[in-house]
Amino acid sequence: MPFRIIATVFLSFAALLLLCSCDGQVNERSHPLFVKAQNLRNQDNYADAVKYYEEYLLINPKSARTHSELATLYDDQMDDPLMAVYHYRQYLKYEPESSEVETIGKWLKAAEKKYYLKLKESYQNSKVEDFTTHRREKAVASAPVKEQTSEAVSDTPPPEPSKEEKTVSMDVQPKSKINMKFYIVKERDTLQRIASVIYGNSKYYKLIYKANEDILPSETRLIPGQKLRIPPLPSE
């Protein structure tokens, strides 16, 4: 009986130590689930990488490192700014004293802006489409047959402007001056993440790459401390 009691106490103590170690972030890089997620991410298998990161969070929900990895995955590769915002906030919650707080804060604001613009665009398109459909249905229902016929004739598109008119209209447009900015690469930066911070949308990362092809070996290899040229958006 004493032996069983001692064994039970020992096993309980061991289990407690295991739970404590899981709660911290010391061993997360060596945990099989985290390692598997990292390997899948390096292989560009982002969907499965997310799955293993999430499984690891079930064991260690306070892992700021894992929240950071998920946030950048959702932000840069999955185009899901809402999930990116959630995991950026979780990182800041569990690592408020981290040296990366300022950088993560900027990425968070960029992801929030991206989500806002995405949501705004979705609602605007929906409202415009509903309004146009409603207006057409109302016009068709209220117009007499003869008016509908005349409307059908009037729907013929107007003739295109002559080449001279096009030339004049193109010449009148003012030419914008190139306003080149610069950005210093930070640890764990990617072109997509930089585009999110500068432009509010990661899809413009190729603009940055093309402006720096002479110093960047590829789109994925950035060196902390590099000075990148940041071109204006085409519409600017």
Coordinates of C-alpha atoms in Angstrom, one line a residue:
M1 CA 0.0 0.0 0.0
P2 CA 2.7 2.6 0.9
F3 CA 4.4 1.8 -2.5
R4 CA 1.2 2.5 -4.4
I5 CA 0.8 5.8 -2.6
I6 CA 4.3 6.8 -3.3
A7 CA 4.0 5.8 -7.0
T8 CA 0.7 7.8 -7.3
V9 CA 2.3 10.9 -5.8
F10 CA 5.3 10.5 -8.1
L11 CA 3.1 10.2 -11.2
S12 CA 1.0 13.2 -10.1
F13 CA 4.1 15.3 -9.6
A14 CA 5.5 14.3 -13.0
A15 CA 2.2 15.1 -14.7
L16 CA 2.2 18.5 -12.9
L17 CA 5.7 19.2 -14.2
L18 CA 4.7 18.3 -17.7
L19 CA 1.7 20.6 -17.6
C20 CA 3.9 23.4 -16.3
S21 CA 6.4 22.9 -19.1
C22 CA 3.6 22.9 -21.7
D23 CA 2.3 26.2 -20.3
G24 CA 5.6 27.9 -21.0
Q25 CA 7.3 28.5 -24.3
V26 CA 10.7 27.0 -23.6
N27 CA 10.1 23.7 -25.4
E28 CA 7.7 24.8 -28.1
R29 CA 10.3 24.8 -30.9
S30 CA 11.1 21.1 -30.1
H31 CA 7.5 20.0 -29.7
P32 CA 6.5 17.5 -32.6
L33 CA 3.4 19.5 -33.5
F34 CA 5.2 22.8 -33.7
V35 CA 8.1 21.3 -35.6
K36 CA 5.7 19.6 -38.1
A37 CA 3.9 23.0 -38.6
Q38 CA 7.2 24.8 -39.3
N39 CA 8.2 22.1 -41.8
L40 CA 4.9 22.3 -43.6
R41 CA 5.1 26.1 -43.7
N42 CA 8.6 25.9 -45.2
Q43 CA 7.2 23.6 -47.9
D44 CA 4.4 26.2 -48.7
N45 CA 1.8 23.8 -47.4
Y46 CA 0.0 26.6 -45.5
A47 CA -3.4 24.9 -44.8
D48 CA -1.8 21.9 -43.1
A49 CA 0.7 24.1 -41.2
V50 CA -2.3 26.1 -39.8
K51 CA -3.8 22.8 -38.7
Y52 CA -0.7 21.7 -36.7
Y53 CA -0.2 25.2 -35.2
E54 CA -3.8 25.1 -34.0
E55 CA -3.3 21.6 -32.5
Y56 CA -0.3 22.8 -30.6
L57 CA -2.3 25.7 -29.2
L58 CA -4.7 23.2 -27.7
I59 CA -1.8 22.0 -25.6
N60 CA -0.2 25.4 -25.1
P61 CA -2.7 28.2 -25.7
K62 CA -0.4 30.9 -24.3
S63 CA 2.3 30.3 -26.8
A64 CA 3.0 33.7 -28.2
R65 CA 5.4 32.3 -30.7
T66 CA 2.6 30.1 -32.2
H67 CA 0.2 33.0 -32.3
S68 CA 2.7 35.0 -34.1
E69 CA 3.3 32.3 -36.7
L70 CA -0.4 31.8 -37.3
A71 CA -0.9 35.6 -37.5
T72 CA 1.7 36.0 -40.3
L73 CA 0.4 32.9 -42.1
Y74 CA -3.2 34.2 -42.1
D75 CA -2.0 37.7 -43.0
D76 CA 0.5 36.9 -45.8
Q77 CA -0.4 33.6 -47.3
M78 CA -4.1 32.9 -46.4
D79 CA -5.5 36.4 -47.1
D80 CA -7.6 36.1 -43.9
P81 CA -7.0 39.5 -42.1
L82 CA -9.7 38.8 -39.5
M83 CA -7.8 35.7 -38.2
A84 CA -4.5 37.5 -38.5
V85 CA -5.9 40.3 -36.2
Y86 CA -7.0 37.7 -33.6
H87 CA -3.6 36.0 -33.4
Y88 CA -1.6 39.3 -33.4
R89 CA -3.7 40.4 -30.4
Q90 CA -3.1 37.1 -28.7
Y91 CA 0.6 37.6 -29.2
L92 CA 0.5 41.1 -27.6
K93 CA -1.6 39.7 -24.8
Y94 CA 0.9 37.0 -23.8
E95 CA 4.1 38.9 -24.7
P96 CA 3.5 42.5 -23.7
E97 CA 7.1 43.1 -22.8
S98 CA 8.6 41.5 -26.0
S99 CA 11.1 43.5 -28.1
E100 CA 8.8 42.8 -31.1
V101 CA 5.7 44.5 -29.6
E102 CA 6.2 47.6 -31.7
T103 CA 6.6 45.7 -35.0
I104 CA 3.7 43.3 -34.2
G105 CA 1.6 46.4 -33.3
K106 CA 2.2 47.8 -36.8
W107 CA 1.3 44.5 -38.5
L108 CA -1.9 44.4 -36.4
K109 CA -2.9 47.9 -37.5
A110 CA -2.2 46.9 -41.2
A111 CA -4.3 43.7 -40.8
E112 CA -7.1 45.7 -39.2
K113 CA -7.1 48.2 -42.1
K114 CA -7.0 45.3 -44.6
Y115 CA -10.0 43.7 -43.0
Y116 CA -11.9 47.0 -42.9
L117 CA -11.3 47.7 -46.6
K118 CA -12.2 44.1 -47.5
L119 CA -15.4 44.3 -45.5
K120 CA -16.3 47.8 -46.9
E121 CA -15.7 46.6 -50.5
S122 CA -17.9 43.6 -50.0
Y123 CA -20.8 45.6 -48.5
Q124 CA -20.5 48.3 -51.2
N125 CA -20.6 45.8 -54.0
S126 CA -23.6 44.1 -52.5
K127 CA -25.5 47.4 -52.0
V128 CA -24.7 48.6 -55.5
E129 CA -25.8 45.3 -57.1
D130 CA -29.1 45.3 -55.0
F131 CA -29.9 48.9 -55.9
T132 CA -29.2 48.4 -59.7
T133 CA -31.4 45.2 -59.7
H134 CA -34.2 46.9 -57.9
R135 CA -34.1 50.0 -60.2
R136 CA -34.2 47.8 -63.3
E137 CA -37.1 45.7 -62.0
K138 CA -39.1 48.8 -61.1
A139 CA -38.5 50.4 -64.5
V140 CA -39.6 47.3 -66.4
A141 CA -42.7 46.9 -64.2
S142 CA -43.8 50.5 -64.6
A143 CA -42.9 51.3 -68.2
P144 CA -45.5 50.7 -71.1
V145 CA -44.6 48.3 -73.9
K146 CA -43.8 51.2 -76.3
E147 CA -41.5 52.9 -73.8
Q148 CA -39.7 49.6 -73.1
T149 CA -39.1 49.2 -76.9
S150 CA -37.7 52.7 -77.2
E151 CA -35.5 52.1 -74.1
A152 CA -34.2 49.0 -75.8
V153 CA -33.2 51.0 -78.8
S154 CA -31.6 53.7 -76.7
D155 CA -29.5 51.1 -75.0
T156 CA -27.3 51.1 -78.0
P157 CA -23.8 52.2 -76.8
P158 CA -22.7 55.6 -78.1
P159 CA -19.9 55.7 -80.7
E160 CA -16.4 55.6 -79.5
P161 CA -14.5 58.9 -79.5
S162 CA -12.2 59.6 -82.4
K163 CA -8.4 59.0 -82.2
E164 CA -7.9 62.8 -82.0
E165 CA -10.3 63.1 -79.1
K166 CA -8.6 60.3 -77.3
T167 CA -5.2 61.9 -77.8
V168 CA -6.3 65.2 -76.5
S169 CA -7.9 63.6 -73.4
M170 CA -4.8 61.6 -72.7
D171 CA -2.5 64.7 -73.0
V172 CA -4.6 66.7 -70.6
Q173 CA -4.1 64.2 -67.8
P174 CA -1.3 65.5 -65.4
K175 CA 1.8 63.4 -65.0
S176 CA 2.4 62.6 -61.4
K177 CA 5.9 63.0 -60.0
I178 CA 7.6 59.9 -58.7
N179 CA 7.8 60.1 -54.9
M180 CA 10.1 57.2 -53.9
K181 CA 10.2 56.2 -50.2
F182 CA 12.5 53.8 -48.4
Y183 CA 12.0 51.0 -45.8
I184 CA 14.6 49.3 -43.6
V185 CA 14.0 45.5 -43.4
K186 CA 13.4 44.1 -39.9
E187 CA 13.8 40.6 -38.5
R188 CA 11.1 38.2 -39.9
D189 CA 9.9 40.8 -42.5
T190 CA 8.5 39.6 -45.8
L191 CA 7.6 41.6 -48.9
Q192 CA 3.9 40.8 -48.3
R193 CA 4.1 42.0 -44.7
I194 CA 6.0 45.2 -45.8
A195 CA 3.3 45.8 -48.5
S196 CA 0.6 45.4 -45.8
V197 CA 2.3 48.0 -43.6
I198 CA 3.0 50.5 -46.4
Y199 CA 0.1 50.1 -48.7
G200 CA -2.5 48.5 -46.5
N201 CA -2.6 45.4 -48.7
S202 CA -0.1 42.5 -49.2
K203 CA -1.1 42.1 -52.9
Y204 CA 1.2 45.0 -53.8
Y205 CA 4.4 43.2 -52.7
K206 CA 5.5 42.7 -56.3
L207 CA 5.8 46.4 -56.8
I208 CA 8.4 46.5 -54.0
Y209 CA 10.2 43.5 -55.5
K210 CA 10.4 45.0 -59.0
A211 CA 11.7 48.3 -57.6
N212 CA 14.5 46.3 -55.8
E213 CA 15.4 43.5 -58.2
D214 CA 18.9 44.7 -58.4
I215 CA 19.5 44.0 -54.7
L216 CA 17.1 41.2 -53.9
P217 CA 18.0 37.7 -55.0
S218 CA 14.4 36.5 -54.8
E219 CA 11.0 37.5 -53.5
T220 CA 11.5 35.5 -50.3
R221 CA 15.0 36.4 -49.3
L222 CA 15.3 39.6 -47.3
I223 CA 18.2 40.6 -45.1
P224 CA 17.5 42.6 -41.9
G225 CA 19.0 46.1 -42.3
Q226 CA 18.5 46.2 -46.0
K227 CA 17.2 49.5 -47.4
L228 CA 14.4 48.9 -49.9
R229 CA 13.0 51.4 -52.3
I230 CA 9.2 51.8 -51.8
P231 CA 7.5 53.0 -55.0
P232 CA 4.1 54.8 -55.0
L233 CA 1.0 52.9 -56.1
P234 CA 0.2 53.2 -59.8
S235 CA -2.8 55.4 -59.0
E236 CA -0.8 57.8 -56.9

